[in-house]
Coordinates of C-alpha atoms and ligand atoms in Angstrom, one line a residue:
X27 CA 4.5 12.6 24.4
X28 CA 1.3 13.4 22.9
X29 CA 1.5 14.9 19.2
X30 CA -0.8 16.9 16.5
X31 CA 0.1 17.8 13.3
X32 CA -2.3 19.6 10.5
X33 CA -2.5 17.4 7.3
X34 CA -2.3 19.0 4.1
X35 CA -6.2 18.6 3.2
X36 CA -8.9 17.3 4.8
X37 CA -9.0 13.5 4.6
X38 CA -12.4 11.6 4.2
X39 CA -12.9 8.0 5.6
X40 CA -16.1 6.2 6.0
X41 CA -16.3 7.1 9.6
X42 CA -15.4 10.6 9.7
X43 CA -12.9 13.5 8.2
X44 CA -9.7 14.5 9.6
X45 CA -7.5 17.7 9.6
X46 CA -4.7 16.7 11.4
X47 CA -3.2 13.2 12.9
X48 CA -2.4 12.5 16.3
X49 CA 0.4 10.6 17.7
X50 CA 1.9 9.1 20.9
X51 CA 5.3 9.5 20.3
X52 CA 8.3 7.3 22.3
X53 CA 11.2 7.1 23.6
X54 CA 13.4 5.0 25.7
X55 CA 17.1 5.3 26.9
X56 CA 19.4 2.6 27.9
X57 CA 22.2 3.6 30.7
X58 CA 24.9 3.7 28.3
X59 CA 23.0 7.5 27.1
X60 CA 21.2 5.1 23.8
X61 CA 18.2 6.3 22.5
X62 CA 14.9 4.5 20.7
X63 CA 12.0 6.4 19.4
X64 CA 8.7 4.8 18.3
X65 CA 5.5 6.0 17.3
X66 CA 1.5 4.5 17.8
X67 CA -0.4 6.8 15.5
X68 CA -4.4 7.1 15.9
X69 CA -7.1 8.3 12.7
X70 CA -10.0 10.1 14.5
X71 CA -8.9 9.0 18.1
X72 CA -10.7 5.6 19.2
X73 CA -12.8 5.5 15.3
X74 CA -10.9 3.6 13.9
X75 CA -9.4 0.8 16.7
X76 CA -10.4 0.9 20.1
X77 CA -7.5 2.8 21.1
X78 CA -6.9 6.7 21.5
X79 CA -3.7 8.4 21.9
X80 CA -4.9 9.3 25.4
X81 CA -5.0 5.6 26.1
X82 CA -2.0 4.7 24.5
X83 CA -0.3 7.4 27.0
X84 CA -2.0 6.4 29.6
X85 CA -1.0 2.6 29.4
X86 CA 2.5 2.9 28.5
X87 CA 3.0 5.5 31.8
X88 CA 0.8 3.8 34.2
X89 CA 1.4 -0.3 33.2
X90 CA 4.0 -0.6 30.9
X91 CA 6.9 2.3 31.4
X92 CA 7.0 0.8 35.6
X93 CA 7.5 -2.7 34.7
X94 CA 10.4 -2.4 32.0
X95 CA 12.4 0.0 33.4
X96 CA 15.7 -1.8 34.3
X97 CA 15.3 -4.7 31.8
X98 CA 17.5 -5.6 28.9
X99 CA 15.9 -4.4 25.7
X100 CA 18.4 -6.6 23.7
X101 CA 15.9 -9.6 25.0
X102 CA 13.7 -8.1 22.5
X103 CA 11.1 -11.0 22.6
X104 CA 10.7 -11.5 26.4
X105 CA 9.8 -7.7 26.2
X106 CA 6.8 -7.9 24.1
X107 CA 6.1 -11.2 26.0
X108 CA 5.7 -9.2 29.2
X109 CA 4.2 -6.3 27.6
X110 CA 1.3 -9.2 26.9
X111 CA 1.4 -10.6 30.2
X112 CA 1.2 -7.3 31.8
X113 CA -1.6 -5.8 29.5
X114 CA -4.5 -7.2 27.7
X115 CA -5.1 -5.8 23.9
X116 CA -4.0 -2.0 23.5
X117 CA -1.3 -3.1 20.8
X118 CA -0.9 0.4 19.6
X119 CA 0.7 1.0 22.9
X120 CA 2.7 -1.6 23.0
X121 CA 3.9 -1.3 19.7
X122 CA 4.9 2.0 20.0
X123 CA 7.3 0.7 22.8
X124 CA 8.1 -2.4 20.8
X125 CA 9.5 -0.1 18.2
X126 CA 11.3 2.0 19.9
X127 CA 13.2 -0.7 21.7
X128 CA 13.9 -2.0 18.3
X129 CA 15.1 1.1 17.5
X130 CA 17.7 1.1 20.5
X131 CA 19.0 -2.3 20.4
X132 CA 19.7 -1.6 16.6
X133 CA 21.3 1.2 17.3
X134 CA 23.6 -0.4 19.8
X135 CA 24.7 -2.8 17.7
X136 CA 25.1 -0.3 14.7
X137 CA 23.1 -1.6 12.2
X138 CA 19.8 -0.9 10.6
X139 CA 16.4 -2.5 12.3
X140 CA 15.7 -4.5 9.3
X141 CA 18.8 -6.4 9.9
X142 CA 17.5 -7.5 13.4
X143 CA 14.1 -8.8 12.1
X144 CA 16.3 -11.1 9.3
X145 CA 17.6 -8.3 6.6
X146 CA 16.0 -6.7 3.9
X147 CA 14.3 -8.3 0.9
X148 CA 13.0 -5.4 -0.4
X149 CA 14.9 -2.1 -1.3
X150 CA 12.3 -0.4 -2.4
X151 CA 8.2 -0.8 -1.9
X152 CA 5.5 0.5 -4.6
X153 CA 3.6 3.2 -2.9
X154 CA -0.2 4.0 -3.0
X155 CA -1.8 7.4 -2.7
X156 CA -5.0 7.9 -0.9
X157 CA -7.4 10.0 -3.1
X158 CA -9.9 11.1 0.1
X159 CA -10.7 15.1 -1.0
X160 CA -14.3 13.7 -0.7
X161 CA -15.5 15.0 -4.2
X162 CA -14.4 13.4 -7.6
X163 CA -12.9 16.1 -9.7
X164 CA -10.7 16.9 -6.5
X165 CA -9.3 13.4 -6.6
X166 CA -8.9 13.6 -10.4
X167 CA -6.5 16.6 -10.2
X168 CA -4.6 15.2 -7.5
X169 CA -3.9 11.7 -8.9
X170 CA -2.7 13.5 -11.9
X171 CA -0.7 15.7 -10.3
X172 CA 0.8 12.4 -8.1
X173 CA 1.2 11.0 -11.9
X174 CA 3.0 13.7 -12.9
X175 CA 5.5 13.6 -10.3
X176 CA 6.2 10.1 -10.6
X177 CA 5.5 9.3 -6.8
X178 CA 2.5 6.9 -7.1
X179 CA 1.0 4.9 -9.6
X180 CA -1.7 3.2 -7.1
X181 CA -4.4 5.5 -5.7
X182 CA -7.1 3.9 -3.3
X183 CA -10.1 5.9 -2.4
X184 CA -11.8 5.8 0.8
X185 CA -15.1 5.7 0.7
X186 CA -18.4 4.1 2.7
X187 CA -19.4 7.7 4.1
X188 CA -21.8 8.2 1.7
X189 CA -24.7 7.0 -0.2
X190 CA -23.6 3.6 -1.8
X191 CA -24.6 4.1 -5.0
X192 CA -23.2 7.6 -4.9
X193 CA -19.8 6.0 -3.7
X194 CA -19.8 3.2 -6.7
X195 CA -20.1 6.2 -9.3
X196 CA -17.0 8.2 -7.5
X197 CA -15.0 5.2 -7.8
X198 CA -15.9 3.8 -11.2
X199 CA -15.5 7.4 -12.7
X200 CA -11.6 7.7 -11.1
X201 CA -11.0 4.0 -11.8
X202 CA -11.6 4.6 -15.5
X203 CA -10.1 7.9 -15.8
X204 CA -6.8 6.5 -14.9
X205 CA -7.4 3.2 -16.5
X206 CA -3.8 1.8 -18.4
X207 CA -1.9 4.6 -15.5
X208 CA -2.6 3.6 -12.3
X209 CA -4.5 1.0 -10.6
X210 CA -7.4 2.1 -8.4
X211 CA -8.4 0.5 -5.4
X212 CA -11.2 1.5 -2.9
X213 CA -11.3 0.6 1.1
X214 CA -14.8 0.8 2.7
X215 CA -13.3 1.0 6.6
X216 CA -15.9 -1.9 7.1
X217 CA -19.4 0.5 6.0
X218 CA -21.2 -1.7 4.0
X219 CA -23.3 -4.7 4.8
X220 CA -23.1 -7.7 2.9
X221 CA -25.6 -7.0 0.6
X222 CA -24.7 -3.6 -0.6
X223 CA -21.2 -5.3 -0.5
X224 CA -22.1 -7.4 -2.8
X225 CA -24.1 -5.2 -5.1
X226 CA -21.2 -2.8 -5.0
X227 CA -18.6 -4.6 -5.5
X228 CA -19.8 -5.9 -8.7
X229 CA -20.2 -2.7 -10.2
X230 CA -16.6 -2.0 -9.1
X231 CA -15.1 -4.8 -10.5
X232 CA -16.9 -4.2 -13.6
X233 CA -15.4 -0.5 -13.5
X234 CA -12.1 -2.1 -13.3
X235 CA -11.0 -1.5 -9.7
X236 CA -8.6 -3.6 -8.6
X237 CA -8.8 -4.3 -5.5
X238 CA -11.9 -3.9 -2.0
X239 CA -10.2 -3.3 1.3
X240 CA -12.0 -4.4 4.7
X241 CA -16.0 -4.3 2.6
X242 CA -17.7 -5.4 5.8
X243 CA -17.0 -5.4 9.6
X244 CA -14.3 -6.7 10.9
X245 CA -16.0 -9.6 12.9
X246 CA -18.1 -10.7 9.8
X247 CA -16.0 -13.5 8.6
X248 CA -18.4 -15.1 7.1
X249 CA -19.7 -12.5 5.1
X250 CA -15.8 -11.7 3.6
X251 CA -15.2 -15.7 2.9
X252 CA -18.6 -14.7 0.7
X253 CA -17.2 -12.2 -1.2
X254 CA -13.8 -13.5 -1.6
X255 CA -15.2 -16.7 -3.5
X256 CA -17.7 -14.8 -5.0
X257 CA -15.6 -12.0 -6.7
X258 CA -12.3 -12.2 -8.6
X259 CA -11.5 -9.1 -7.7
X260 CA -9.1 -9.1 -5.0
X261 CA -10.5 -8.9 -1.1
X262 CA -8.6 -7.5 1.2
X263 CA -8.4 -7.8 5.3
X264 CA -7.6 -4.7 7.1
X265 CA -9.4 -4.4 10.4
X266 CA -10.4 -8.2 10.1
X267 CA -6.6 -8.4 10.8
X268 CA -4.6 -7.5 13.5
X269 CA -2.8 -10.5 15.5
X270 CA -1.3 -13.5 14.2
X271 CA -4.2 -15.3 15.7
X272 CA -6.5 -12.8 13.5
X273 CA -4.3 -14.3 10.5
X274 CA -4.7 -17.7 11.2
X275 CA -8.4 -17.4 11.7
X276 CA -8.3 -15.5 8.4
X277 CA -6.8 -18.1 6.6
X278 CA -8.9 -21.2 7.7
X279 CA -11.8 -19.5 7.2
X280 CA -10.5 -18.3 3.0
X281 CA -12.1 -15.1 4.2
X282 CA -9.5 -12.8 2.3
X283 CA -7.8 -12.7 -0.7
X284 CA -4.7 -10.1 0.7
X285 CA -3.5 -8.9 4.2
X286 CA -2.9 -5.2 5.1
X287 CA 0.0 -5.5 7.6
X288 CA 0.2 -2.6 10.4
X289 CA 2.7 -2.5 12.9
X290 CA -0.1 -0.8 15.2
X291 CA -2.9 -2.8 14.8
X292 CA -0.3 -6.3 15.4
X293 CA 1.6 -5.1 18.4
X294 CA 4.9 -4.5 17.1
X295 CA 7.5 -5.4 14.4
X296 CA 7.2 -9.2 16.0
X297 CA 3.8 -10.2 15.9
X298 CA 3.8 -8.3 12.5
X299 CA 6.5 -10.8 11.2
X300 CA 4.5 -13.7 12.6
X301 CA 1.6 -12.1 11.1
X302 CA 3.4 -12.6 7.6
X303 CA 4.2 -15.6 8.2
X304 CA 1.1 -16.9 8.4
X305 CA 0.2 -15.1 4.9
X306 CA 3.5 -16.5 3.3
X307 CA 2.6 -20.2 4.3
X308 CA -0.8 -19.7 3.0
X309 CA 0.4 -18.7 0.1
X310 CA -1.7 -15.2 0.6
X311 CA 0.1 -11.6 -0.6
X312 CA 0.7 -8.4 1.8
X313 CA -0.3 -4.9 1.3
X314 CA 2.2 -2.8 3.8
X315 CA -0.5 -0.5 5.3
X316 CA -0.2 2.4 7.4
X317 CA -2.2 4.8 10.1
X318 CA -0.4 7.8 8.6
X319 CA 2.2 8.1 10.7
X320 CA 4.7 10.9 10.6
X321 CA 8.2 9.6 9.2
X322 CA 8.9 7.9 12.6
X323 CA 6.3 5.3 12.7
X324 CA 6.9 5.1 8.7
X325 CA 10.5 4.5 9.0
X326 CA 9.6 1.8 11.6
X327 CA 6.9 0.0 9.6
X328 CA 9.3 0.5 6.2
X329 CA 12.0 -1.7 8.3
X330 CA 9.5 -4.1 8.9
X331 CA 8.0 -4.4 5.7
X332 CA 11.5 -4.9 4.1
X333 CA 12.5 -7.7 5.8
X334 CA 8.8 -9.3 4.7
X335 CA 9.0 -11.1 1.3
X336 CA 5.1 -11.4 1.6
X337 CA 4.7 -8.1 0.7
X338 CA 4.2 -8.1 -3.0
X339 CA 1.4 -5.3 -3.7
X340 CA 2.8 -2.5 -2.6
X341 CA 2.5 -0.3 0.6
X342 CA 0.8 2.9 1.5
X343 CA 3.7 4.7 3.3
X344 CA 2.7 8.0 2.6
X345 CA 1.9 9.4 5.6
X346 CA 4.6 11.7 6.4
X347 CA 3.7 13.3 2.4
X348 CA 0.0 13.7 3.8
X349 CA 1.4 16.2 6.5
X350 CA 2.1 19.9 7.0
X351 CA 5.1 19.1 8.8
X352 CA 7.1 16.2 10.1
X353 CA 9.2 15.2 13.5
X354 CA 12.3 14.2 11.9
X355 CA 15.9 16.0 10.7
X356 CA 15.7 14.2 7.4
X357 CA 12.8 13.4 5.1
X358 CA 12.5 9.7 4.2
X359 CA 13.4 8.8 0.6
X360 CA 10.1 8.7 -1.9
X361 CA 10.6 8.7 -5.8
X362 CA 9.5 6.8 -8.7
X363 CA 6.4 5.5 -7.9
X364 CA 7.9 4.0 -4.7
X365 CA 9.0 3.9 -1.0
X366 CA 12.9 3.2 -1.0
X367 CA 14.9 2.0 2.4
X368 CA 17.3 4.2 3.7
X369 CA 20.8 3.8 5.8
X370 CA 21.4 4.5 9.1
X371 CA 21.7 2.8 12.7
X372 CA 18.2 1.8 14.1
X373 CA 15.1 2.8 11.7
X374 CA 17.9 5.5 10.2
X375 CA 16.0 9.0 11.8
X376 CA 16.5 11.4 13.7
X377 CA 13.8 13.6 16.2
X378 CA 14.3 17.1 15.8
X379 CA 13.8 18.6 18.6
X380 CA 12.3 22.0 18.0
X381 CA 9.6 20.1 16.0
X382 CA 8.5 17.7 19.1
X383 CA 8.7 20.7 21.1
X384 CA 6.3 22.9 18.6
X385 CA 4.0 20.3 17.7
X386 CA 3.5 18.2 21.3
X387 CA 0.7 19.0 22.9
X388 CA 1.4 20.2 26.1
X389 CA 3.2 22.5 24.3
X390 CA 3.2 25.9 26.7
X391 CA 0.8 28.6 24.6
X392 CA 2.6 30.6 22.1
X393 CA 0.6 33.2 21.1
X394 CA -2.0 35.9 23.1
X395 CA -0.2 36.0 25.9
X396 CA 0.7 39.9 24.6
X397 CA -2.4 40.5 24.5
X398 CA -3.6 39.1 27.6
X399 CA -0.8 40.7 29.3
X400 CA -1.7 44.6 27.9
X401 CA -5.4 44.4 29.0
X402 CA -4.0 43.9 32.7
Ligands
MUC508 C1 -7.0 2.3 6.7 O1 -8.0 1.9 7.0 O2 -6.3 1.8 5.8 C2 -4.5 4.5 6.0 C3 -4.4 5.4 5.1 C4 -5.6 6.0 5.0 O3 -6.0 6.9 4.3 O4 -6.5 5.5 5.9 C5 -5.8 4.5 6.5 C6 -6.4 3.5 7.4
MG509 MG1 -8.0 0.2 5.6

């Protein structure tokens, strides 16, 4: 089922601004009457991976639904196995199924997801704040506000949109206004070039921020190895990273200091755990990312990222606080500057229905049809 909801503001990233996300939402039953519900969730359709939620639908109805009906989803890993045999790339599809099977088989055996993936290590995960109003001041007010009401002490800025040097200014000015209370990081959704990266990112770190998520393009390797050994402030791989093979690549090449882990962008819980893997034995620390998912996807990826020792910087599972409204009964548990895990069977959540129904979009109209009705 297709999915849009409004986000509280408009959000800037270096590749476009959004005001409102859109989700594939999924479910799956098991004869017994079981359900599972997973989530792939898209910024700015196809901008920011190759995949749209159209796509997403159309693979898991066309190629992947046909094939696993009638399977065992307690065989968890020959699942996604055939999901790869069956499909090339698309892993925000297939993660979304991953997920919700996941989802089921925990359920059937009556404990929480994390347990299935090797139990918690985490109870609790720092939580960022993205600062993307796209003006300064704006981003000033709301991380003090954030501050305020003890939800974040980590804000990251997007930024890469604009005029480079116009973009090193916005950051330095927020990195030093909450110097001592919160760190500041910036991710650059892979705008600059290596050049301006490495003219701007020397300023940055000079400004104090802490941290440069995904400088240059994904494919430029090279170019991040660069500015990882150049820079001691820290380098992070977000779209340079999505499979385990990604990781690997990552790591032999010392072209990141962190990883941003995404269930999405992986292919599911799984490959997201091998993912980590990779970064534990390397000795390289995790940043639990997110594509703003509503508090489905979140409470999938939070299940995930707690069974993940690697994950030592924090997470950005906010999503669900960046949106007007939400698919679930009951709000997932944010205070003190942190993310905690909640109880429950599966990834603990519930759909409410009468929120799929309002907010899917094939939705039948709700409005003007009075008034196209009186001027027959
Ligand atoms: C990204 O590139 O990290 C997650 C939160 C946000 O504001 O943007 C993203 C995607
Ligand atoms: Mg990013």
């Amino acid at each position: 089922v297709l999915v849009d909801i409004p986000t509280t503001r408009v959000h800037h990233l270096s590749f476009g601004a959004i005001t409102e996300q859109n989700y594939v939402s999924v479910r799956v039953r098991s004869d017994d009457g079981l359900g599972g519900v997973g989530e792939a969730s898209t910024i700015g359709g196809p901008a920011w991976a190759e995949e749209s939620t159209e796509t997403i639908k159309a693979i898991i109805d066309q190629y992947l639904t046909p094939q696993l009906l009638g399977r065992d989803p307690r065989d968890l890993q020959a699942m996604a196995a055939l999901m790869d045999r069956l499909v090339r790339g698309n892993r925000f599809a297939k993660a979304a199924v991953e997920m919700a099977l996941l989802d089921l088989v925990a359920r059937s055996l009556a404990v929480p997801a994390h347990r299935l993936l090797g139990g918690k290590v985490h109870d609790r995960i720092d939580l960022a704040w993205t600062l993307a109003s796209g003006k300064t001041d704006a981003d000033i007010d709301e991380g003090e506000a954030k501050i305020a009401a003890r939800l974040h002490h980590i804000f990251k800025l997007k930024i890469g949109a604009g005029d480079p040097a116009a973009d090193v200014a916005h950051a330095s000015r927020i990195a030093q206004h909450f110097s001592g209370r919160a760190s500041v990081q910036v991710d650059v959704n892979q705008a600059w070039d290596e050049l301006t990266a490495t003219r701007c990112i020397a300023r940055l770190e000079a400004a104090g921020v802490a941290l440069i998520e995904q400088p240059v393009a994904r494919h430029n390797l090279a170019a991040m190895a660069r500015l990882a050994q150049r820079f001691e402030v820290a380098i992070m791989a977000d779209e340079s990273l999505a499979t385990p093979t990604d990781a690997l690549q990552l790591v032999q090449q010392a072209a990141a200091d962190v990883f941003a882990l995404k269930l999405t962008k992986a292919g599911g819980p799984l490959a997201t755990m091998r993912t980590a893997a990779i970064a534990d034995a390397a000795g390289i620390p995790c940043y639990g990312g997110c594509m703003l998912e509503t508090s489905v996807g979140t409470a999938a990826y939070l299940h995930t990222f707690a069974a993940i020792g690697a994950i030592r910087l924090g997470c950005e599972l906010f999503g669900p606080l960046l949106l007007k409204d939400d698919l679930v009964t009951r709000p997932l548990t944010y205070h003190d500057g942190a993310i905690h895990l909640h109880e429950g069977h599966g990834f603990g959540i519930e759909i409410d229905p009468d929120k799929l129904a309002f907010y899917r979009r094939d939705r039948a109209p709700r409005v003007a049809l009075s008034s196209a009705s009186t001027s027959t």
